[in-house]
Amino acid sequence: MPSERAMTNIVTIIGRGVPSNYEISVDGDIEPVEADSLEKTTVVSEHAVEGTIETGVHRFQFSGELANVHVLDWNGTAASESPSTPEVHINYNVPGRKNNS
């Protein structure tokens, strides 16, 4: 029997070579897809994560809807005003999503 709130949604944070901070909250549960690549990411609760990224990709799977994404570049400038903030991609209902931990 499938979970009531299957984690079939994915949010991906892509670093742009500049140290940046991010916070993501959802109305369901959220967890890292590949925990090894997220050494500096802190899972604040089952509904939110915050972390830092410079290069590479941080990927999280979540249930429910995305509630908030907040990204800042190295000097605190928000995404809409800085080309250095990380890219954020959200994919809902990714088929066949499994946690391979």
XYZ file of C-alpha atoms in Angstrom:
101
model
C 0.000 0.000 0.000
C 1.588 3.356 -0.986
C 2.387 5.984 1.620
C -0.292 8.592 2.244
C 2.164 11.328 1.293
C 4.639 9.760 -1.100
C 7.714 11.885 -1.740
C 7.321 12.127 -5.501
C 8.253 15.805 -5.810
C 11.821 17.043 -6.282
C 13.437 20.418 -5.628
C 16.945 20.917 -7.023
C 19.349 23.694 -5.995
C 22.206 24.360 -8.474
C 25.203 26.375 -7.288
C 26.676 29.079 -9.522
C 30.226 29.173 -8.121
C 29.463 31.731 -5.411
C 28.777 30.746 -1.775
C 25.025 31.124 -1.272
C 22.391 30.259 1.333
C 18.980 28.720 0.825
C 15.907 27.823 2.844
C 13.133 25.567 1.555
C 9.875 24.745 3.310
C 7.026 22.484 2.248
C 3.592 21.653 3.627
C 4.506 17.936 3.675
C 7.779 16.159 4.464
C 11.203 16.876 2.933
C 14.510 15.004 2.965
C 17.759 14.939 0.971
C 17.946 12.583 -2.009
C 21.732 12.087 -1.765
C 22.754 12.807 1.837
C 26.518 12.375 1.166
C 26.644 15.417 -1.102
C 24.894 17.614 1.471
C 27.524 17.831 4.227
C 26.658 21.466 5.025
C 22.893 21.117 4.693
C 20.918 21.050 7.907
C 17.494 19.482 8.002
C 15.685 21.899 10.293
C 12.530 19.795 10.613
C 10.640 17.320 8.517
C 9.040 20.324 6.769
C 12.081 22.569 6.079
C 15.762 22.528 5.146
C 18.379 25.225 5.023
C 21.902 25.077 3.728
C 24.756 26.550 1.785
C 25.924 25.794 -1.739
C 28.733 27.095 -3.917
C 29.024 24.563 -6.723
C 27.263 21.350 -7.527
C 23.701 20.238 -6.954
C 21.614 19.691 -3.814
C 18.453 17.686 -4.408
C 15.546 17.043 -2.039
C 12.448 14.898 -2.333
C 9.244 16.096 -0.725
C 5.548 15.432 -0.343
C 2.792 18.007 -0.529
C 3.322 21.465 -1.989
C 6.286 23.806 -1.892
C 5.544 26.511 0.683
C 8.603 28.787 0.419
C 12.020 29.048 -1.238
C 14.424 31.761 -0.108
C 17.898 32.085 -1.703
C 20.591 34.692 -1.032
C 24.030 35.186 -2.606
C 27.269 35.618 -0.631
C 26.491 39.200 0.380
C 22.818 38.690 1.236
C 21.250 39.823 -2.057
C 18.021 38.009 -2.914
C 17.513 35.862 -6.019
C 15.493 38.369 -7.981
C 18.253 40.984 -7.697
C 21.400 38.860 -8.039
C 22.558 36.653 -10.924
C 24.843 34.815 -8.458
C 22.108 33.117 -6.438
C 21.580 29.403 -7.049
C 19.103 28.159 -9.626
C 16.054 26.398 -8.178
C 14.107 23.748 -10.117
C 10.904 22.130 -8.863
C 9.415 18.967 -10.356
C 6.080 17.580 -9.175
C 4.991 13.939 -9.458
C 8.288 12.469 -10.624
C 7.395 8.901 -11.660
C 9.164 5.981 -10.026
C 10.869 8.081 -7.338
C 12.456 5.746 -4.796
C 14.702 6.428 -1.839
C 17.834 4.298 -2.330
C 19.316 4.786 1.148
